Amino acid sequence: MSNANPIPQKQTLHLENPKWALLMFIVLLLSYVVNAMDRQLFSVLASDVRKALELSLPQVGLASTVFTLGMGLAGIPTGFLLSKMSRKNVVLLGLVLFSVATYLTGYATTLTDLIIYRFISGLGEAMQLTAILAIGTTYFLNHRAVAASSLNFTFGIGAILGPNLGAAILGITNWQTPFIVFGLAGLPTFILIVLFVKPWFSESVATPSTAQETIADNESGGTLLSRTPMIMALATVFAGLSIYGYLGLYPTYLREALGFTPKQAGLAVSFYGAGALLSLFGGWLGDRFNYQKLLFISLLVASITGGILFSGISDSLTVHIGLSFLFGASISGMAYANLSAGIIKSVKRSYASKASGLFVASLYIPAAFAGYLLAALKGSFGWTGAGFIQISLCAIIAATLPLLAKKKLA
């Protein structure tokens, strides 16, 4: 009867092979590096794509960030797939989707093609992210914060490699080749996952081990629609508009307003990824201190540095590298980890998966229009005014909102 089920039987949590489990998780994180590289590639090439396809700045801005709409909307189908398929297979399916979509982006000839491929890549990226997060936080039950933060840490590695490698390939070929190369990069990691990630790790199930744990689950936190998770979700919306305004058009700003070369623009934006490497430290700080205050401080720093980045005060590559690092460290290394933790910790344990989905939707669905919005603001107020309104002001709003939530989150 149950033997007819084609899905690998999910096993009760066990730690008899912790070293092998860690190695398998590293393989999954390696595939997430490819995910992050693909995500960060387009912004460096946006100026070249714009010229080749004869797009306006708002159009290329939309294409830069529309993948996040796919990421935000992928929560519902991914939840369905995780109840019907093994987590490992969902990881693989997501990897195939975003790799093929990235590959096909190199062959786009119209804005419609471009948006479709970018949207599909976002679907695949979110599927992979959600499944890896489920695997890590379920198996490493006593280290869930570290497991979750490791994904953003890994994103930082990909965010460093992607822009620099993409700009290097562009320098010796054309704008299509980086997309083709990055799309093909998913194949080796696909093979590694198939060969080395075993069901006893990827399909493990954690259950409350004590009566006290069950009682705590029932008594602490609120529902998804309670005041605190809703406020934290709204803060995430504004933080996402700031983050993806920067990620979507900052390299275009450097190239078209300040005259940076693709290589220089790629190097500058890659230091945002270097700042994201602090996410493990940011998660650690948030677990030990009042992370509403930590969010306020980090988002305030992001507001200041983000505004300066688009101000035109300096055209020095060194200055932009330093400010990009500070912006990435504050808004991705510190704020990202604690916004997600804030939403999850503010609800009952039984709502944790839905809270993760709320965070993903709050961050990525509005962010899909961040590039278009920044481009539209630029048309009315110039780069400096647009940067202040979207990068700085949105970060300030995101910094203030968590202070309105309960002083102590569950």
PDB file of N, CA, C and O in Angstrom, residues 8-79:
ATOM      1  N   PRO A   8       9.916   9.478  -1.667  1.00  0.00           N
ATOM      2  CA  PRO A   8      10.692   8.861  -0.597  1.00  0.00           C
ATOM      3  C   PRO A   8      10.046   9.092   0.754  1.00  0.00           C
ATOM      4  O   PRO A   8       9.583  10.188   1.053  1.00  0.00           O
ATOM      5  N   GLN A   9       9.976   8.047   1.553  1.00  0.00           N
ATOM      6  CA  GLN A   9       9.358   8.153   2.873  1.00  0.00           C
ATOM      7  C   GLN A   9      10.167   9.099   3.756  1.00  0.00           C
ATOM      8  O   GLN A   9      11.372   8.935   3.922  1.00  0.00           O
ATOM      9  N   LYS A  10       9.524  10.125   4.294  1.00  0.00           N
ATOM     10  CA  LYS A  10      10.209  11.059   5.176  1.00  0.00           C
ATOM     11  C   LYS A  10      10.499  10.382   6.505  1.00  0.00           C
ATOM     12  O   LYS A  10       9.632   9.765   7.097  1.00  0.00           O
ATOM     13  N   GLN A  11      11.727  10.543   6.976  1.00  0.00           N
ATOM     14  CA  GLN A  11      12.181   9.812   8.144  1.00  0.00           C
ATOM     15  C   GLN A  11      12.195  10.715   9.369  1.00  0.00           C
ATOM     16  O   GLN A  11      12.334  11.925   9.265  1.00  0.00           O
ATOM     17  N   THR A  12      12.043  10.087  10.527  1.00  0.00           N
ATOM     18  CA  THR A  12      12.118  10.827  11.769  1.00  0.00           C
ATOM     19  C   THR A  12      13.517  11.389  11.946  1.00  0.00           C
ATOM     20  O   THR A  12      14.502  10.775  11.571  1.00  0.00           O
ATOM     21  N   LEU A  13      13.587  12.607  12.514  1.00  0.00           N
ATOM     22  CA  LEU A  13      14.858  13.285  12.687  1.00  0.00           C
ATOM     23  C   LEU A  13      15.849  12.421  13.458  1.00  0.00           C
ATOM     24  O   LEU A  13      15.555  11.879  14.499  1.00  0.00           O
ATOM     25  N   HIS A  14      17.065  12.280  12.897  1.00  0.00           N
ATOM     26  CA  HIS A  14      18.126  11.590  13.610  1.00  0.00           C
ATOM     27  C   HIS A  14      19.439  12.229  13.239  1.00  0.00           C
ATOM     28  O   HIS A  14      19.594  12.800  12.173  1.00  0.00           O
ATOM     29  N   LEU A  15      20.405  12.150  14.160  1.00  0.00           N
ATOM     30  CA  LEU A  15      21.692  12.808  13.953  1.00  0.00           C
ATOM     31  C   LEU A  15      22.828  11.795  13.947  1.00  0.00           C
ATOM     32  O   LEU A  15      23.915  12.064  14.404  1.00  0.00           O
ATOM     33  N   GLU A  16      22.588  10.597  13.422  1.00  0.00           N
ATOM     34  CA  GLU A  16      23.619   9.569  13.458  1.00  0.00           C
ATOM     35  C   GLU A  16      24.714   9.801  12.427  1.00  0.00           C
ATOM     36  O   GLU A  16      25.766   9.177  12.489  1.00  0.00           O
ATOM     37  N   ASN A  17      24.443  10.678  11.431  1.00  0.00           N
ATOM     38  CA  ASN A  17      25.451  10.984  10.433  1.00  0.00           C
ATOM     39  C   ASN A  17      25.627  12.496  10.283  1.00  0.00           C
ATOM     40  O   ASN A  17      25.473  13.040   9.191  1.00  0.00           O
ATOM     41  N   PRO A  18      25.945  13.203  11.354  1.00  0.00           N
ATOM     42  CA  PRO A  18      25.992  14.669  11.294  1.00  0.00           C
ATOM     43  C   PRO A  18      27.024  15.209  10.315  1.00  0.00           C
ATOM     44  O   PRO A  18      26.796  16.234   9.672  1.00  0.00           O
ATOM     45  N   LYS A  19      28.168  14.524  10.179  1.00  0.00           N
ATOM     46  CA  LYS A  19      29.199  15.016   9.261  1.00  0.00           C
ATOM     47  C   LYS A  19      28.748  14.885   7.815  1.00  0.00           C
ATOM     48  O   LYS A  19      28.939  15.789   6.997  1.00  0.00           O
ATOM     49  N   TRP A  20      28.111  13.747   7.490  1.00  0.00           N
ATOM     50  CA  TRP A  20      27.603  13.571   6.139  1.00  0.00           C
ATOM     51  C   TRP A  20      26.459  14.537   5.864  1.00  0.00           C
ATOM     52  O   TRP A  20      26.324  15.054   4.751  1.00  0.00           O
ATOM     53  N   ALA A  21      25.645  14.778   6.898  1.00  0.00           N
ATOM     54  CA  ALA A  21      24.548  15.732   6.744  1.00  0.00           C
ATOM     55  C   ALA A  21      25.090  17.123   6.431  1.00  0.00           C
ATOM     56  O   ALA A  21      24.561  17.833   5.561  1.00  0.00           O
ATOM     57  N   LEU A  22      26.145  17.521   7.131  1.00  0.00           N
ATOM     58  CA  LEU A  22      26.741  18.828   6.892  1.00  0.00           C
ATOM     59  C   LEU A  22      27.299  18.922   5.474  1.00  0.00           C
ATOM     60  O   LEU A  22      27.120  19.940   4.784  1.00  0.00           O
ATOM     61  N   LEU A  23      27.951  17.863   5.017  1.00  0.00           N
ATOM     62  CA  LEU A  23      28.496  17.850   3.655  1.00  0.00           C
ATOM     63  C   LEU A  23      27.377  17.952   2.617  1.00  0.00           C
ATOM     64  O   LEU A  23      27.511  18.652   1.610  1.00  0.00           O
ATOM     65  N   MET A  24      26.281  17.252   2.866  1.00  0.00           N
ATOM     66  CA  MET A  24      25.161  17.319   1.931  1.00  0.00           C
ATOM     67  C   MET A  24      24.537  18.713   1.927  1.00  0.00           C
ATOM     68  O   MET A  24      24.119  19.211   0.868  1.00  0.00           O
ATOM     69  N   PHE A  25      24.484  19.336   3.082  1.00  0.00           N
ATOM     70  CA  PHE A  25      23.947  20.696   3.148  1.00  0.00           C
ATOM     71  C   PHE A  25      24.857  21.665   2.394  1.00  0.00           C
ATOM     72  O   PHE A  25      24.380  22.589   1.725  1.00  0.00           O
ATOM     73  N   ILE A  26      26.152  21.429   2.463  1.00  0.00           N
ATOM     74  CA  ILE A  26      27.099  22.259   1.725  1.00  0.00           C
ATOM     75  C   ILE A  26      26.877  22.115   0.214  1.00  0.00           C
ATOM     76  O   ILE A  26      26.956  23.094  -0.540  1.00  0.00           O
ATOM     77  N   VAL A  27      26.582  20.895  -0.232  1.00  0.00           N
ATOM     78  CA  VAL A  27      26.278  20.684  -1.653  1.00  0.00           C
ATOM     79  C   VAL A  27      25.043  21.493  -2.053  1.00  0.00           C
ATOM     80  O   VAL A  27      25.019  22.143  -3.101  1.00  0.00           O
ATOM     81  N   LEU A  28      24.025  21.475  -1.197  1.00  0.00           N
ATOM     82  CA  LEU A  28      22.815  22.257  -1.486  1.00  0.00           C
ATOM     83  C   LEU A  28      23.124  23.752  -1.493  1.00  0.00           C
ATOM     84  O   LEU A  28      22.620  24.502  -2.348  1.00  0.00           O
ATOM     85  N   LEU A  29      23.961  24.197  -0.553  1.00  0.00           N
ATOM     86  CA  LEU A  29      24.328  25.609  -0.511  1.00  0.00           C
ATOM     87  C   LEU A  29      25.153  26.002  -1.739  1.00  0.00           C
ATOM     88  O   LEU A  29      25.054  27.137  -2.220  1.00  0.00           O
ATOM     89  N   LEU A  30      25.953  25.078  -2.248  1.00  0.00           N
ATOM     90  CA  LEU A  30      26.700  25.340  -3.473  1.00  0.00           C
ATOM     91  C   LEU A  30      25.747  25.613  -4.635  1.00  0.00           C
ATOM     92  O   LEU A  30      25.982  26.509  -5.450  1.00  0.00           O
ATOM     93  N   SER A  31      24.658  24.855  -4.690  1.00  0.00           N
ATOM     94  CA  SER A  31      23.667  25.104  -5.744  1.00  0.00           C
ATOM     95  C   SER A  31      22.998  26.457  -5.551  1.00  0.00           C
ATOM     96  O   SER A  31      22.576  27.105  -6.518  1.00  0.00           O
ATOM     97  N   TYR A  32      22.916  26.909  -4.294  1.00  0.00           N
ATOM     98  CA  TYR A  32      22.321  28.220  -4.029  1.00  0.00           C
ATOM     99  C   TYR A  32      23.255  29.356  -4.422  1.00  0.00           C
ATOM    100  O   TYR A  32      22.809  30.465  -4.718  1.00  0.00           O
ATOM    101  N   VAL A  33      24.565  29.081  -4.440  1.00  0.00           N
ATOM    102  CA  VAL A  33      25.521  30.060  -4.974  1.00  0.00           C
ATOM    103  C   VAL A  33      25.200  30.344  -6.440  1.00  0.00           C
ATOM    104  O   VAL A  33      25.209  31.493  -6.890  1.00  0.00           O
ATOM    105  N   VAL A  34      24.906  29.271  -7.185  1.00  0.00           N
ATOM    106  CA  VAL A  34      24.534  29.430  -8.604  1.00  0.00           C
ATOM    107  C   VAL A  34      23.254  30.260  -8.720  1.00  0.00           C
ATOM    108  O   VAL A  34      23.127  31.129  -9.589  1.00  0.00           O
ATOM    109  N   ASN A  35      22.308  29.999  -7.831  1.00  0.00           N
ATOM    110  CA  ASN A  35      21.055  30.767  -7.766  1.00  0.00           C
ATOM    111  C   ASN A  35      21.365  32.257  -7.603  1.00  0.00           C
ATOM    112  O   ASN A  35      20.860  33.100  -8.353  1.00  0.00           O
ATOM    113  N   ALA A  36      22.214  32.581  -6.632  1.00  0.00           N
ATOM    114  CA  ALA A  36      22.546  33.984  -6.353  1.00  0.00           C
ATOM    115  C   ALA A  36      23.306  34.621  -7.508  1.00  0.00           C
ATOM    116  O   ALA A  36      23.090  35.798  -7.839  1.00  0.00           O
ATOM    117  N   MET A  37      24.196  33.862  -8.141  1.00  0.00           N
ATOM    118  CA  MET A  37      24.937  34.378  -9.289  1.00  0.00           C
ATOM    119  C   MET A  37      23.986  34.757 -10.423  1.00  0.00           C
ATOM    120  O   MET A  37      24.123  35.818 -11.039  1.00  0.00           O
ATOM    121  N   ASP A  38      23.014  33.880 -10.686  1.00  0.00           N
ATOM    122  CA  ASP A  38      22.045  34.160 -11.742  1.00  0.00           C
ATOM    123  C   ASP A  38      21.219  35.409 -11.413  1.00  0.00           C
ATOM    124  O   ASP A  38      20.923  36.229 -12.288  1.00  0.00           O
ATOM    125  N   ARG A  39      20.845  35.557 -10.142  1.00  0.00           N
ATOM    126  CA  ARG A  39      20.039  36.698  -9.730  1.00  0.00           C
ATOM    127  C   ARG A  39      20.771  38.023  -9.927  1.00  0.00           C
ATOM    128  O   ARG A  39      20.177  39.029 -10.303  1.00  0.00           O
ATOM    129  N   GLN A  40      22.076  38.020  -9.650  1.00  0.00           N
ATOM    130  CA  GLN A  40      22.845  39.259  -9.660  1.00  0.00           C
ATOM    131  C   GLN A  40      23.410  39.606 -11.033  1.00  0.00           C
ATOM    132  O   GLN A  40      23.951  40.689 -11.216  1.00  0.00           O
ATOM    133  N   LEU A  41      23.306  38.695 -11.979  1.00  0.00           N
ATOM    134  CA  LEU A  41      23.928  38.905 -13.284  1.00  0.00           C
ATOM    135  C   LEU A  41      23.253  40.015 -14.076  1.00  0.00           C
ATOM    136  O   LEU A  41      23.930  40.864 -14.679  1.00  0.00           O
ATOM    137  N   PHE A  42      21.923  40.022 -14.101  1.00  0.00           N
ATOM    138  CA  PHE A  42      21.214  40.894 -15.035  1.00  0.00           C
ATOM    139  C   PHE A  42      21.517  42.375 -14.813  1.00  0.00           C
ATOM    140  O   PHE A  42      21.664  43.131 -15.779  1.00  0.00           O
ATOM    141  N   SER A  43      21.601  42.791 -13.555  1.00  0.00           N
ATOM    142  CA  SER A  43      21.770  44.221 -13.295  1.00  0.00           C
ATOM    143  C   SER A  43      23.056  44.764 -13.905  1.00  0.00           C
ATOM    144  O   SER A  43      23.105  45.909 -14.353  1.00  0.00           O
ATOM    145  N   VAL A  44      24.118  43.930 -13.933  1.00  0.00           N
ATOM    146  CA  VAL A  44      25.387  44.370 -14.519  1.00  0.00           C
ATOM    147  C   VAL A  44      25.264  44.510 -16.034  1.00  0.00           C
ATOM    148  O   VAL A  44      25.888  45.379 -16.651  1.00  0.00           O
ATOM    149  N   LEU A  45      24.442  43.661 -16.647  1.00  0.00           N
ATOM    150  CA  LEU A  45      24.277  43.661 -18.101  1.00  0.00           C
ATOM    151  C   LEU A  45      23.091  44.504 -18.564  1.00  0.00           C
ATOM    152  O   LEU A  45      22.828  44.588 -19.766  1.00  0.00           O
ATOM    153  N   ALA A  46      22.359  45.105 -17.627  1.00  0.00           N
ATOM    154  CA  ALA A  46      21.120  45.799 -17.973  1.00  0.00           C
ATOM    155  C   ALA A  46      21.338  46.888 -19.017  1.00  0.00           C
ATOM    156  O   ALA A  46      20.523  47.053 -19.936  1.00  0.00           O
ATOM    157  N   SER A  47      22.410  47.644 -18.907  1.00  0.00           N
ATOM    158  CA  SER A  47      22.674  48.711 -19.868  1.00  0.00           C
ATOM    159  C   SER A  47      22.879  48.156 -21.269  1.00  0.00           C
ATOM    160  O   SER A  47      22.395  48.727 -22.256  1.00  0.00           O
ATOM    161  N   ASP A  48      23.578  47.019 -21.377  1.00  0.00           N
ATOM    162  CA  ASP A  48      23.822  46.395 -22.675  1.00  0.00           C
ATOM    163  C   ASP A  48      22.538  45.794 -23.242  1.00  0.00           C
ATOM    164  O   ASP A  48      22.276  45.889 -24.442  1.00  0.00           O
ATOM    165  N   VAL A  49      21.739  45.169 -22.374  1.00  0.00           N
ATOM    166  CA  VAL A  49      20.455  44.611 -22.809  1.00  0.00           C
ATOM    167  C   VAL A  49      19.539  45.731 -23.289  1.00  0.00           C
ATOM    168  O   VAL A  49      18.840  45.604 -24.308  1.00  0.00           O
ATOM    169  N   ARG A  50      19.561  46.826 -22.562  1.00  0.00           N
ATOM    170  CA  ARG A  50      18.719  47.974 -22.917  1.00  0.00           C
ATOM    171  C   ARG A  50      19.050  48.473 -24.327  1.00  0.00           C
ATOM    172  O   ARG A  50      18.152  48.735 -25.137  1.00  0.00           O
ATOM    173  N   LYS A  51      20.335  48.594 -24.641  1.00  0.00           N
ATOM    174  CA  LYS A  51      20.744  49.079 -25.962  1.00  0.00           C
ATOM    175  C   LYS A  51      20.411  48.058 -27.042  1.00  0.00           C
ATOM    176  O   LYS A  51      19.910  48.416 -28.116  1.00  0.00           O
ATOM    177  N   ALA A  52      20.678  46.782 -26.757  1.00  0.00           N
ATOM    178  CA  ALA A  52      20.469  45.740 -27.770  1.00  0.00           C
ATOM    179  C   ALA A  52      18.994  45.575 -28.128  1.00  0.00           C
ATOM    180  O   ALA A  52      18.646  45.364 -29.290  1.00  0.00           O
ATOM    181  N   LEU A  53      18.118  45.668 -27.124  1.00  0.00           N
ATOM    182  CA  LEU A  53      16.687  45.469 -27.361  1.00  0.00           C
ATOM    183  C   LEU A  53      15.919  46.777 -27.481  1.00  0.00           C
ATOM    184  O   LEU A  53      14.690  46.760 -27.597  1.00  0.00           O
ATOM    185  N   GLU A  54      16.661  47.898 -27.419  1.00  0.00           N
ATOM    186  CA  GLU A  54      16.062  49.231 -27.559  1.00  0.00           C
ATOM    187  C   GLU A  54      14.944  49.456 -26.542  1.00  0.00           C
ATOM    188  O   GLU A  54      13.807  49.798 -26.872  1.00  0.00           O
ATOM    189  N   LEU A  55      15.303  49.302 -25.265  1.00  0.00           N
ATOM    190  CA  LEU A  55      14.342  49.457 -24.172  1.00  0.00           C
ATOM    191  C   LEU A  55      14.521  50.808 -23.498  1.00  0.00           C
ATOM    192  O   LEU A  55      15.607  51.389 -23.502  1.00  0.00           O
ATOM    193  N   SER A  56      13.455  51.299 -22.887  1.00  0.00           N
ATOM    194  CA  SER A  56      13.550  52.505 -22.067  1.00  0.00           C
ATOM    195  C   SER A  56      14.107  52.124 -20.696  1.00  0.00           C
ATOM    196  O   SER A  56      14.166  50.940 -20.333  1.00  0.00           O
ATOM    197  N   LEU A  57      14.501  53.135 -19.915  1.00  0.00           N
ATOM    198  CA  LEU A  57      15.024  52.859 -18.579  1.00  0.00           C
ATOM    199  C   LEU A  57      13.972  52.198 -17.685  1.00  0.00           C
ATOM    200  O   LEU A  57      14.274  51.215 -16.999  1.00  0.00           O
ATOM    201  N   PRO A  58      12.706  52.669 -17.665  1.00  0.00           N
ATOM    202  CA  PRO A  58      11.693  51.960 -16.861  1.00  0.00           C
ATOM    203  C   PRO A  58      11.492  50.515 -17.310  1.00  0.00           C
ATOM    204  O   PRO A  58      11.257  49.633 -16.478  1.00  0.00           O
ATOM    205  N   GLN A  59      11.569  50.254 -18.612  1.00  0.00           N
ATOM    206  CA  GLN A  59      11.389  48.883 -19.102  1.00  0.00           C
ATOM    207  C   GLN A  59      12.510  47.973 -18.631  1.00  0.00           C
ATOM    208  O   GLN A  59      12.266  46.853 -18.164  1.00  0.00           O
ATOM    209  N   VAL A  60      13.744  48.434 -18.736  1.00  0.00           N
ATOM    210  CA  VAL A  60      14.852  47.595 -18.295  1.00  0.00           C
ATOM    211  C   VAL A  60      14.879  47.504 -16.767  1.00  0.00           C
ATOM    212  O   VAL A  60      15.302  46.502 -16.191  1.00  0.00           O
ATOM    213  N   GLY A  61      14.373  48.560 -16.102  1.00  0.00           N
ATOM    214  CA  GLY A  61      14.249  48.500 -14.647  1.00  0.00           C
ATOM    215  C   GLY A  61      13.261  47.432 -14.226  1.00  0.00           C
ATOM    216  O   GLY A  61      13.505  46.677 -13.275  1.00  0.00           O
ATOM    217  N   LEU A  62      12.131  47.332 -14.928  1.00  0.00           N
ATOM    218  CA  LEU A  62      11.152  46.284 -14.651  1.00  0.00           C
ATOM    219  C   LEU A  62      11.747  44.907 -14.908  1.00  0.00           C
ATOM    220  O   LEU A  62      11.580  43.984 -14.092  1.00  0.00           O
ATOM    221  N   ALA A  63      12.462  44.756 -16.014  1.00  0.00           N
ATOM    222  CA  ALA A  63      13.083  43.471 -16.331  1.00  0.00           C
ATOM    223  C   ALA A  63      14.130  43.080 -15.290  1.00  0.00           C
ATOM    224  O   ALA A  63      14.327  41.890 -15.008  1.00  0.00           O
ATOM    225  N   SER A  64      14.776  44.084 -14.702  1.00  0.00           N
ATOM    226  CA  SER A  64      15.813  43.809 -13.698  1.00  0.00           C
ATOM    227  C   SER A  64      15.248  43.164 -12.442  1.00  0.00           C
ATOM    228  O   SER A  64      15.900  42.331 -11.811  1.00  0.00           O
ATOM    229  N   THR A  65      14.028  43.554 -12.072  1.00  0.00           N
ATOM    230  CA  THR A  65      13.498  43.101 -10.778  1.00  0.00           C
ATOM    231  C   THR A  65      12.242  42.246 -10.873  1.00  0.00           C
ATOM    232  O   THR A  65      11.746  41.783  -9.849  1.00  0.00           O
ATOM    233  N   VAL A  66      11.723  42.007 -12.091  1.00  0.00           N
ATOM    234  CA  VAL A  66      10.471  41.257 -12.203  1.00  0.00           C
ATOM    235  C   VAL A  66      10.618  39.814 -11.737  1.00  0.00           C
ATOM    236  O   VAL A  66       9.626  39.164 -11.379  1.00  0.00           O
ATOM    237  N   PHE A  67      11.859  39.303 -11.698  1.00  0.00           N
ATOM    238  CA  PHE A  67      12.053  37.943 -11.210  1.00  0.00           C
ATOM    239  C   PHE A  67      11.577  37.788  -9.773  1.00  0.00           C
ATOM    240  O   PHE A  67      11.166  36.694  -9.353  1.00  0.00           O
ATOM    241  N   THR A  68      11.601  38.879  -9.008  1.00  0.00           N
ATOM    242  CA  THR A  68      11.158  38.779  -7.615  1.00  0.00           C
ATOM    243  C   THR A  68       9.653  38.549  -7.516  1.00  0.00           C
ATOM    244  O   THR A  68       9.174  38.031  -6.509  1.00  0.00           O
ATOM    245  N   LEU A  69       8.905  38.962  -8.558  1.00  0.00           N
ATOM    246  CA  LEU A  69       7.471  38.651  -8.577  1.00  0.00           C
ATOM    247  C   LEU A  69       7.281  37.140  -8.659  1.00  0.00           C
ATOM    248  O   LEU A  69       6.427  36.565  -7.967  1.00  0.00           O
ATOM    249  N   GLY A  70       8.082  36.489  -9.491  1.00  0.00           N
ATOM    250  CA  GLY A  70       8.049  35.029  -9.555  1.00  0.00           C
ATOM    251  C   GLY A  70       8.414  34.408  -8.228  1.00  0.00           C
ATOM    252  O   GLY A  70       7.805  33.425  -7.790  1.00  0.00           O
ATOM    253  N   MET A  71       9.404  34.999  -7.542  1.00  0.00           N
ATOM    254  CA  MET A  71       9.820  34.475  -6.238  1.00  0.00           C
ATOM    255  C   MET A  71       8.698  34.607  -5.222  1.00  0.00           C
ATOM    256  O   MET A  71       8.418  33.678  -4.457  1.00  0.00           O
ATOM    257  N   GLY A  72       8.043  35.767  -5.216  1.00  0.00           N
ATOM    258  CA  GLY A  72       6.975  35.985  -4.247  1.00  0.00           C
ATOM    259  C   GLY A  72       5.762  35.107  -4.490  1.00  0.00           C
ATOM    260  O   GLY A  72       5.158  34.592  -3.551  1.00  0.00           O
ATOM    261  N   LEU A  73       5.409  34.916  -5.764  1.00  0.00           N
ATOM    262  CA  LEU A  73       4.222  34.119  -6.102  1.00  0.00           C
ATOM    263  C   LEU A  73       4.486  32.623  -6.039  1.00  0.00           C
ATOM    264  O   LEU A  73       3.545  31.835  -6.103  1.00  0.00           O
ATOM    265  N   ALA A  74       5.746  32.224  -5.924  1.00  0.00           N
ATOM    266  CA  ALA A  74       6.079  30.796  -5.936  1.00  0.00           C
ATOM    267  C   ALA A  74       5.739  30.101  -4.624  1.00  0.00           C
ATOM    268  O   ALA A  74       5.772  28.871  -4.554  1.00  0.00           O
ATOM    269  N   GLY A  75       5.417  30.880  -3.579  1.00  0.00           N
ATOM    270  CA  GLY A  75       5.158  30.268  -2.285  1.00  0.00           C
ATOM    271  C   GLY A  75       4.033  29.252  -2.301  1.00  0.00           C
ATOM    272  O   GLY A  75       4.156  28.153  -1.756  1.00  0.00           O
ATOM    273  N   ILE A  76       2.914  29.594  -2.953  1.00  0.00           N
ATOM    274  CA  ILE A  76       1.759  28.688  -2.971  1.00  0.00           C
ATOM    275  C   ILE A  76       2.060  27.399  -3.733  1.00  0.00           C
ATOM    276  O   ILE A  76       1.879  26.308  -3.190  1.00  0.00           O
ATOM    277  N   PRO A  77       2.549  27.464  -4.991  1.00  0.00           N
ATOM    278  CA  PRO A  77       2.857  26.206  -5.687  1.00  0.00           C
ATOM    279  C   PRO A  77       3.974  25.413  -5.033  1.00  0.00           C
ATOM    280  O   PRO A  77       3.957  24.178  -5.060  1.00  0.00           O
ATOM    281  N   THR A  78       4.934  26.099  -4.419  1.00  0.00           N
ATOM    282  CA  THR A  78       6.016  25.372  -3.753  1.00  0.00           C
ATOM    283  C   THR A  78       5.488  24.628  -2.533  1.00  0.00           C
ATOM    284  O   THR A  78       5.879  23.485  -2.273  1.00  0.00           O
ATOM    285  N   GLY A  79       4.595  25.259  -1.781  1.00  0.00           N
ATOM    286  CA  GLY A  79       3.981  24.567  -0.649  1.00  0.00           C
ATOM    287  C   GLY A  79       3.225  23.336  -1.104  1.00  0.00           C
ATOM    288  O   GLY A  79       3.267  22.285  -0.451  1.00  0.00           O
TER     289      GLY A  79
END
